[in-house]
mmCIF file of C-alpha atoms in Angstrom:
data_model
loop_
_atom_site.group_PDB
_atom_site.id
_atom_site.type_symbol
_atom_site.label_atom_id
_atom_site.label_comp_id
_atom_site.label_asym_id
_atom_site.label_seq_id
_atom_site.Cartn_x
_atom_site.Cartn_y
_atom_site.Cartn_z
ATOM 1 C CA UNK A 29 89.442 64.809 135.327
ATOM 2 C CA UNK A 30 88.459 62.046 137.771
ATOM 3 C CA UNK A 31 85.032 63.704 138.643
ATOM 4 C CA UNK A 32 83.609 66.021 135.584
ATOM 5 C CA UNK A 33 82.615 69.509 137.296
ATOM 6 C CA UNK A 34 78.924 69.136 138.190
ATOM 7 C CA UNK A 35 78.386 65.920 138.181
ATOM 8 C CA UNK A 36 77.561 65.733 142.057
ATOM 9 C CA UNK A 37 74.440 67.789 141.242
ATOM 10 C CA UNK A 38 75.886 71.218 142.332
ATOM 11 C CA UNK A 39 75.715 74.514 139.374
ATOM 12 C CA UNK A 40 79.153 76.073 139.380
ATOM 13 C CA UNK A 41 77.625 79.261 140.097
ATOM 14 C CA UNK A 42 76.302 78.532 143.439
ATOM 15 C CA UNK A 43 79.334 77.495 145.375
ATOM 16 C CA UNK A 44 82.405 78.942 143.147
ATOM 17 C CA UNK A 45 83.282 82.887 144.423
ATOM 18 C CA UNK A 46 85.909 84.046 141.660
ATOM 19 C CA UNK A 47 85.721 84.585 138.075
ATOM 20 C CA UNK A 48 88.208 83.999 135.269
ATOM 21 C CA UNK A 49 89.931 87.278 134.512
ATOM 22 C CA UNK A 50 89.784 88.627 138.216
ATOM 23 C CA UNK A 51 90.759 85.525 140.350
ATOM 24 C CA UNK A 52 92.903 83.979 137.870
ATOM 25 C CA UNK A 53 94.228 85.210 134.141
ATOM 26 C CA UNK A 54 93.844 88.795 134.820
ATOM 27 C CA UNK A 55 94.469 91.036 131.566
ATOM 28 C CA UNK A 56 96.919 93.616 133.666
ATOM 29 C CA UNK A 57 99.582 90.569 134.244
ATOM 30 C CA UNK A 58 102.518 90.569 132.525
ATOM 31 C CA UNK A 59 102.457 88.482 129.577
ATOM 32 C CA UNK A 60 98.893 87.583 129.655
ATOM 33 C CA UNK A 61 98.271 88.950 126.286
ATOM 34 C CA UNK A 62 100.716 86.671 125.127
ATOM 35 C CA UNK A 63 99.404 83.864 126.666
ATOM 36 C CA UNK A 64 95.856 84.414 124.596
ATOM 37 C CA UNK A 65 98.287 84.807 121.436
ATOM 38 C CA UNK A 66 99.513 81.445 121.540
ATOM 39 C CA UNK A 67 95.725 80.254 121.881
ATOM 40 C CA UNK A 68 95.247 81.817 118.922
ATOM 41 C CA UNK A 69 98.053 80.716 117.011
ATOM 42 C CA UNK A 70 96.635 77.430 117.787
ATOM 43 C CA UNK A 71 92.995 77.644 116.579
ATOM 44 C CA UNK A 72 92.528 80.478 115.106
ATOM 45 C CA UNK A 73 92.973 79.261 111.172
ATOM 46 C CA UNK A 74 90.991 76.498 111.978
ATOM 47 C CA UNK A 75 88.069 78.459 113.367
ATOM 48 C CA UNK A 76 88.736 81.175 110.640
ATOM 49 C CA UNK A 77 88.207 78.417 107.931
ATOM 50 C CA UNK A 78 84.832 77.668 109.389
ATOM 51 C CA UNK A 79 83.680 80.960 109.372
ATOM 52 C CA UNK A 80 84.293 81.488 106.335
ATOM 53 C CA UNK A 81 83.156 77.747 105.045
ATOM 54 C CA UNK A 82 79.822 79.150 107.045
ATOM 55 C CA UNK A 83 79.517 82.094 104.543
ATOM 56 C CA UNK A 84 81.541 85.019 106.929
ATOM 57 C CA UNK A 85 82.290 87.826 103.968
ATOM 58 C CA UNK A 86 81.594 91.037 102.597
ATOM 59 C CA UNK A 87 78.246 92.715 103.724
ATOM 60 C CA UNK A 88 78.241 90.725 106.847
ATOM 61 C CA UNK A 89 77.581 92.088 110.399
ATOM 62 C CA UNK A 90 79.664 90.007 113.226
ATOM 63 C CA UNK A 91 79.960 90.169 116.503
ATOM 64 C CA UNK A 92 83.027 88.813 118.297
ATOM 65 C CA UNK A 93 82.103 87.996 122.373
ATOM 66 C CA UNK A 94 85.314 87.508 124.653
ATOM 67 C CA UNK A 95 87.218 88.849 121.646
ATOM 68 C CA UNK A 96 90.339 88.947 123.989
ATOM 69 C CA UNK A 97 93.489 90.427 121.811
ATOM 70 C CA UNK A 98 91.371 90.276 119.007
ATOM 71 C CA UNK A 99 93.004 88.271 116.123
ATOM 72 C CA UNK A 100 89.294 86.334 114.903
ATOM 73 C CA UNK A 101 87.843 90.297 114.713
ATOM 74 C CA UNK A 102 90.793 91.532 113.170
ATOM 75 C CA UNK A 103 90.840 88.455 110.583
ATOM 76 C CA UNK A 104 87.259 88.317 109.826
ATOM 77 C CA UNK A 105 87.548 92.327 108.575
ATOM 78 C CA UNK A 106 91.266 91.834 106.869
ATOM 79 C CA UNK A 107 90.815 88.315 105.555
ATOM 80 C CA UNK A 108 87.222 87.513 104.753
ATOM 81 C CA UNK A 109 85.987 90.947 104.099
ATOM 82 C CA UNK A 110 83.140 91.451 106.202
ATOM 83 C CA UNK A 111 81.471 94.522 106.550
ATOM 84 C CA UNK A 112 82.261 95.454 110.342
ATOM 85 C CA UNK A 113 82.924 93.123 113.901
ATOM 86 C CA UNK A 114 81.879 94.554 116.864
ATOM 87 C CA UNK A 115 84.570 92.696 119.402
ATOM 88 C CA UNK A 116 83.211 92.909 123.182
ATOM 89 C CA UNK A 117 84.958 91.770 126.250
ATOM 90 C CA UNK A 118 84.994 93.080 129.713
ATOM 91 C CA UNK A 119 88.086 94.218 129.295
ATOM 92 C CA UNK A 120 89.310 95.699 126.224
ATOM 93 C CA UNK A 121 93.136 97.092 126.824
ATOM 94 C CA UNK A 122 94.163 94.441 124.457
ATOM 95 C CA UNK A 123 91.408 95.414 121.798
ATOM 96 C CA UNK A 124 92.320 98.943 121.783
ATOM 97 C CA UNK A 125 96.367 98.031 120.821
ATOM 98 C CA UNK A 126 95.665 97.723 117.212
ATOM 99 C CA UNK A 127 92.896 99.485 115.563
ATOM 100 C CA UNK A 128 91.773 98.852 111.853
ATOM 101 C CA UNK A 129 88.819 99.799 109.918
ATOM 102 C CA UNK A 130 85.652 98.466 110.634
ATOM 103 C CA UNK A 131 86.430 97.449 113.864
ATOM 104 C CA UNK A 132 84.346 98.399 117.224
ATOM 105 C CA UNK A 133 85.117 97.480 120.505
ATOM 106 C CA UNK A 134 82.699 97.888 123.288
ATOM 107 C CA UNK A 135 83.482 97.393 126.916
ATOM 108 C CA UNK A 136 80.867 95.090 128.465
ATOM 109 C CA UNK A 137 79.657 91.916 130.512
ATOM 110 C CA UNK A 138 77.448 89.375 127.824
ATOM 111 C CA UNK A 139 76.246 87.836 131.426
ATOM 112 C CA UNK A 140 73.980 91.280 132.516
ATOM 113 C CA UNK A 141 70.236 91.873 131.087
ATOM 114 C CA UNK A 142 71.228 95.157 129.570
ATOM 115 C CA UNK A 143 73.588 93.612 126.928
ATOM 116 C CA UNK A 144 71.640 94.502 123.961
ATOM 117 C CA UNK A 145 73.902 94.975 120.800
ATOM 118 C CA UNK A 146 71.432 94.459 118.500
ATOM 119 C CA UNK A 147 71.459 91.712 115.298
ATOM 120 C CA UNK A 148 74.230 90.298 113.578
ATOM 121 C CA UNK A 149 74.709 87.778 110.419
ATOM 122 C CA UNK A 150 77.572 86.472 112.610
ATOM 123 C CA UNK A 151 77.555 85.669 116.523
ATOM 124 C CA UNK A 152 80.707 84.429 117.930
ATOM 125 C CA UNK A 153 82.285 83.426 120.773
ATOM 126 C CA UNK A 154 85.361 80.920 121.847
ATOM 127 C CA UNK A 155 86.674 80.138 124.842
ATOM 128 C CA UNK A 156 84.013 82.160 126.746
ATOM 129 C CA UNK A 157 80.837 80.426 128.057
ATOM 130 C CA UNK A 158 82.876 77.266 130.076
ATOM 131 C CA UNK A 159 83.745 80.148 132.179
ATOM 132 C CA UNK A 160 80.857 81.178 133.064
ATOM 133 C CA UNK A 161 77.812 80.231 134.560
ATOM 134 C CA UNK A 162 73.733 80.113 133.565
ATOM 135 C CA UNK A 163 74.731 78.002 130.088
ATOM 136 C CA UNK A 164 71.093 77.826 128.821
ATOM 137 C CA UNK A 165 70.267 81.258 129.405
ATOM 138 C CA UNK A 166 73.721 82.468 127.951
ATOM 139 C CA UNK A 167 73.496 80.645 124.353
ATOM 140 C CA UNK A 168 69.819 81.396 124.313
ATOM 141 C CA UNK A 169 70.848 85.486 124.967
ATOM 142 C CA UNK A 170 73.479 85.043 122.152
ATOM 143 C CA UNK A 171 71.286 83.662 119.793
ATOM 144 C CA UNK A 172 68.331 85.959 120.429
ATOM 145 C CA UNK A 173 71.272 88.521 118.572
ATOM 146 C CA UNK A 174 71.707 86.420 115.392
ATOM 147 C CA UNK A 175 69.655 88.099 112.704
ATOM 148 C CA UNK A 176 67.194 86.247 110.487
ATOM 149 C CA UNK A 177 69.365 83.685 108.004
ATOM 150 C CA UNK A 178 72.497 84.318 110.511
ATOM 151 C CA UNK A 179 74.891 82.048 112.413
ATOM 152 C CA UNK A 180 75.859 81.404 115.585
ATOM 153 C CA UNK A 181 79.413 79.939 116.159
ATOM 154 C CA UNK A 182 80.405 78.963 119.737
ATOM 155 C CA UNK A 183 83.803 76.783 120.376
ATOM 156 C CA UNK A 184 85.104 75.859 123.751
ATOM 157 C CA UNK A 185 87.466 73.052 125.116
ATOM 158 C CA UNK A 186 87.159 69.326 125.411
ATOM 159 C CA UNK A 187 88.622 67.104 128.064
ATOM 160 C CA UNK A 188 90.232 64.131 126.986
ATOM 161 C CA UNK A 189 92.075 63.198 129.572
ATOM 162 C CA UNK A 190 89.843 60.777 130.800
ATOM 163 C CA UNK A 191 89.813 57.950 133.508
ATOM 164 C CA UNK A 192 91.138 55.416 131.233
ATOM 165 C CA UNK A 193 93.503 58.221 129.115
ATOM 166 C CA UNK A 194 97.495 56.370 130.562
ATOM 167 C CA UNK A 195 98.712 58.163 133.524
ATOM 168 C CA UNK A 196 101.530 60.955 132.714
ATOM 169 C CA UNK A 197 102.887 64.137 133.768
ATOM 170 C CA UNK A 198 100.276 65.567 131.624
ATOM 171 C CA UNK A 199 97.397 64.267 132.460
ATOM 172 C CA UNK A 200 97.750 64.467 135.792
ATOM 173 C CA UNK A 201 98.223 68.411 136.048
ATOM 174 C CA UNK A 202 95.587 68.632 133.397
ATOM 175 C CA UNK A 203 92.806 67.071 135.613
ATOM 176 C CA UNK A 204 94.012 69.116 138.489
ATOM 177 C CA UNK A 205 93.886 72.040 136.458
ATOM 178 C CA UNK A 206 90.266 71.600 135.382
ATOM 179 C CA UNK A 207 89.480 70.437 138.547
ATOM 180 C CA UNK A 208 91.011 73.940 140.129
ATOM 181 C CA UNK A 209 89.633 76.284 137.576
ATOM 182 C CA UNK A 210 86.375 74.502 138.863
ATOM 183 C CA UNK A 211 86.620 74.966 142.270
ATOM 184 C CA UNK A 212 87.661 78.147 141.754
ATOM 185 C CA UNK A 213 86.387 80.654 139.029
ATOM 186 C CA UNK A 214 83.201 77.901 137.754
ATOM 187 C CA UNK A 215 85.038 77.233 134.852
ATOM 188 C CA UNK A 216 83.254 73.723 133.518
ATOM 189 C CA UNK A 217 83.802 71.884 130.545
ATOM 190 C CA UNK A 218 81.879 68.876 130.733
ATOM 191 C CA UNK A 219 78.768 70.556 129.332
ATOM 192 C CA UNK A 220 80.353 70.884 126.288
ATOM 193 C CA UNK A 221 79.689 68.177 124.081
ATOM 194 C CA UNK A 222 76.301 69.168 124.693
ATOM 195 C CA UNK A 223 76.100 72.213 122.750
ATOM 196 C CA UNK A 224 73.906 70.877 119.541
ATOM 197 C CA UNK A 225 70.881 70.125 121.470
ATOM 198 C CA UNK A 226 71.845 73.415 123.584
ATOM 199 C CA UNK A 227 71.487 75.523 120.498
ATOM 200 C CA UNK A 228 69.038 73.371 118.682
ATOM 201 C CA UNK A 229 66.940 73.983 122.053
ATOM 202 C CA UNK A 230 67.774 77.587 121.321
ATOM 203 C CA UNK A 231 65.700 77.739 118.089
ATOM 204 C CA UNK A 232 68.647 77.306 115.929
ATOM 205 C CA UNK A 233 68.248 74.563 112.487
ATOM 206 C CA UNK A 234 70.071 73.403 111.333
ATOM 207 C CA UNK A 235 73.481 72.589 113.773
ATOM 208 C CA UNK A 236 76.450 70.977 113.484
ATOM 209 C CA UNK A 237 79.935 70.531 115.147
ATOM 210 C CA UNK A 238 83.370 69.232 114.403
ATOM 211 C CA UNK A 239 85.993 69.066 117.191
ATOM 212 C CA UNK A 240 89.892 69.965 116.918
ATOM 213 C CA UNK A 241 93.384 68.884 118.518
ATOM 214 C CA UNK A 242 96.103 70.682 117.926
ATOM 215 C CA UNK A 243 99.148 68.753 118.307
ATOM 216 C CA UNK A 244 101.343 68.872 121.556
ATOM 217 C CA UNK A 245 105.012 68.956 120.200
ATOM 218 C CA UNK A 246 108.033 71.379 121.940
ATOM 219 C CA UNK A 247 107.489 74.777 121.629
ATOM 220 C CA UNK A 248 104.519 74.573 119.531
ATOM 221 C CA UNK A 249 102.179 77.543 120.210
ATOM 222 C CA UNK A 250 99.435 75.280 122.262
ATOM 223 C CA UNK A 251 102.603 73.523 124.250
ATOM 224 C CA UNK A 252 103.483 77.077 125.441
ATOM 225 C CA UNK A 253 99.909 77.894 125.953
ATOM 226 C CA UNK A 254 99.349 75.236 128.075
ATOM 227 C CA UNK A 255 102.530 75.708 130.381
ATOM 228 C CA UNK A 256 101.674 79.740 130.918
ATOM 229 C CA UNK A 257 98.166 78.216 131.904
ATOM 230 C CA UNK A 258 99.688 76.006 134.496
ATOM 231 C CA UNK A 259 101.611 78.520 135.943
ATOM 232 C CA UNK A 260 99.140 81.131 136.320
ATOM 233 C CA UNK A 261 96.869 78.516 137.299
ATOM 234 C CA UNK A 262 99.374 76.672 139.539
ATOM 235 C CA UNK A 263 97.810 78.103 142.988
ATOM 236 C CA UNK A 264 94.581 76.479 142.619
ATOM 237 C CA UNK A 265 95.923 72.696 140.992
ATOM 238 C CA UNK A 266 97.997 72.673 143.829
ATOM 239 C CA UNK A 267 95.255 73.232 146.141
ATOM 240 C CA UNK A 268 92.984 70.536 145.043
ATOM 241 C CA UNK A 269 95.375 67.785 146.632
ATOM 242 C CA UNK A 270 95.730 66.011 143.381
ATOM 243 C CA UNK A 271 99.133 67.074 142.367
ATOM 244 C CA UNK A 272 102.240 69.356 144.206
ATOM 245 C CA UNK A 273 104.703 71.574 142.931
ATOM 246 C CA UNK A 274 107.023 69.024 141.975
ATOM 247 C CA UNK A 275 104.333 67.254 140.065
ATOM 248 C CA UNK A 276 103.713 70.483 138.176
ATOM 249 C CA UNK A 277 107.373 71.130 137.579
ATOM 250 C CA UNK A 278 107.687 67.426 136.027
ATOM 251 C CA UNK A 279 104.967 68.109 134.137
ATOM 252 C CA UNK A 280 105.965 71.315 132.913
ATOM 253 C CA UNK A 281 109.320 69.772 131.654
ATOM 254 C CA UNK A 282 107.877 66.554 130.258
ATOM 255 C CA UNK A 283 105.562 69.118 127.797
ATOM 256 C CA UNK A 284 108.396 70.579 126.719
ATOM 257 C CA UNK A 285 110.401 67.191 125.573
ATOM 258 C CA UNK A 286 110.223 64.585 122.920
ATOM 259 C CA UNK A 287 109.270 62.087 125.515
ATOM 260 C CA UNK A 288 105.846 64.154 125.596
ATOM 261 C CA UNK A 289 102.648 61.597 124.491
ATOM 262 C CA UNK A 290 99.022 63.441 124.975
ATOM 263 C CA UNK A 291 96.440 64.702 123.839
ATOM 264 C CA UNK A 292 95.281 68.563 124.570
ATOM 265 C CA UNK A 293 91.881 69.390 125.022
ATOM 266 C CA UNK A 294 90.422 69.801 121.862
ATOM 267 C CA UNK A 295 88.498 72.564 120.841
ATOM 268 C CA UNK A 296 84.387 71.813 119.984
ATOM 269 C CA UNK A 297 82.873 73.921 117.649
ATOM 270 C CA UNK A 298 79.193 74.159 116.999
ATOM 271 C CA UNK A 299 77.511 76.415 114.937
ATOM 272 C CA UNK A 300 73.500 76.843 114.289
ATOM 273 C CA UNK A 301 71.555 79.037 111.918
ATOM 274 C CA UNK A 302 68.843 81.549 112.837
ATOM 275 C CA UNK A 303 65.298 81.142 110.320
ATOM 276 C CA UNK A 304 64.587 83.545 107.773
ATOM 277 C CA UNK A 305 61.251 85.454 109.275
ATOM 278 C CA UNK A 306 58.399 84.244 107.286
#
């Protein structure tokens, strides 16, 4: 984006009025579940590999936050063995579709005081805190619930479509779509890259983080992604005067061709371990 969210001093909680999930990407629209599918046919082996690389198995605890349809929860139980996931959202039609054992869903907001699910081995959480506000507070709340000796994971996106990134199709709907989300629902990824010293301020030792692309090629799972987002998006990139419907449209197409050269946001994870008590 031209201007990263925030940078003229202002929080994106005091002068943004919607939220994501009510103002935009709302879980009762048609094919929204879908859309969060092809995000996680994207990312989700490469955040299930560091879960597991972290230690994720049997007799582990997890907690999944802004577990959406569920497919990290549902993996962590089938795949690495663990010994339950509690998956919370504040919505949780999707979580409900497809029960298995060990699996508990809970209905909730991770921003209000009373969210108290007690201690977990695993705390995890993608995709969810650039969308909402009070950063600080939020990762030190989520890792107040990692247990003694336990992990917290947190992944969210990257913008590279920077000033000096070559002018396209792409990257000029991308910027307005970060810029729109901002002005919009708060959503605000140029914090980001700070999340080591966030959760090293947090209490966490030791952290690190690794960052992911997934490649943009026609009809891959993050190319589709990425045009549903647009689209259900399009209302507020249009509205920030930096692009029109046409230059969506073009845009749109140009993702879908061979002639397509960009990079998507990539996707930062950091991760940072509790101390044992003592």
């Amino acid at each position: 984006m031209n201007a990263a969210p925030g940078d003229d001093g202002r929080h994106a909680h005091e002068s943004r009025h919607g939220r994501y999930g009510e103002t935009f990407f709302s879980p009762e629209a048609a094919g929204e579940g879908e859309r969060i599918d092809f995000g996680a046919l994207a990312y989700d082996d490469i955040t299930m590999a560091r879960l597991r690389a972290l230690g994720a198995g049997p007799g582990w605890r997890c907690l999944d936050v802004g577990a959406g349809t569920g497919t990290v929860s549902r993996r962590l139980l089938e795949e690495a063995g663990v010994a339950g996931v509690l998956a919370v959202d504040r919505d949780v039609r999707f979580l409900g579709a497809r029960a298995v054992p060990g699996l508990d869903v809970q209905e909730a907001d991770i921003t209000g005081a009373d969210f108290a699910p007690g201690r977990f081995q695993l705390v995890h959480a993608r995709f969810v805190l650039m969308h909402l506000p009070e950063h600080e507070r939020l990762i030190t709340a989520l890792a107040g619930l990692v247990a003694p000796g336990g992990v917290l994971v947190l992944g969210d996106a990257v913008d590279l479509t920077s000033g000096r990134t070559p002018g396209t199709p792409y990257t000029s709907v991308m910027r307005a779509m970060w810029q729109g989300l901002w002005s919009t629902i708060g959503t605000d990824v140029s914090w980001v890259p700070s999340y080591p010293q966030l959760l090293r301020g947090a209490g966490l030792e030791p952290v690190a983080a690794e960052i992911h692309v997934p490649p943009l090629q026609p009809g891959s799972p993050i190319s589709r992604f990425w045009a549903d987002t647009w689209e259900r998006s399009r209302q507020a990139m249009v509205a920030t005067g930096l692009v029109d419907d046409a230059a969506v449209d073009a845009a749109l197409r140009y993702l879908g061709s061979d002639t397509c050269a960009a990079l998507s946001a990539g996707m930062l994870t950091v991760w940072g371990w509790k101390p044992e008590e003592g």
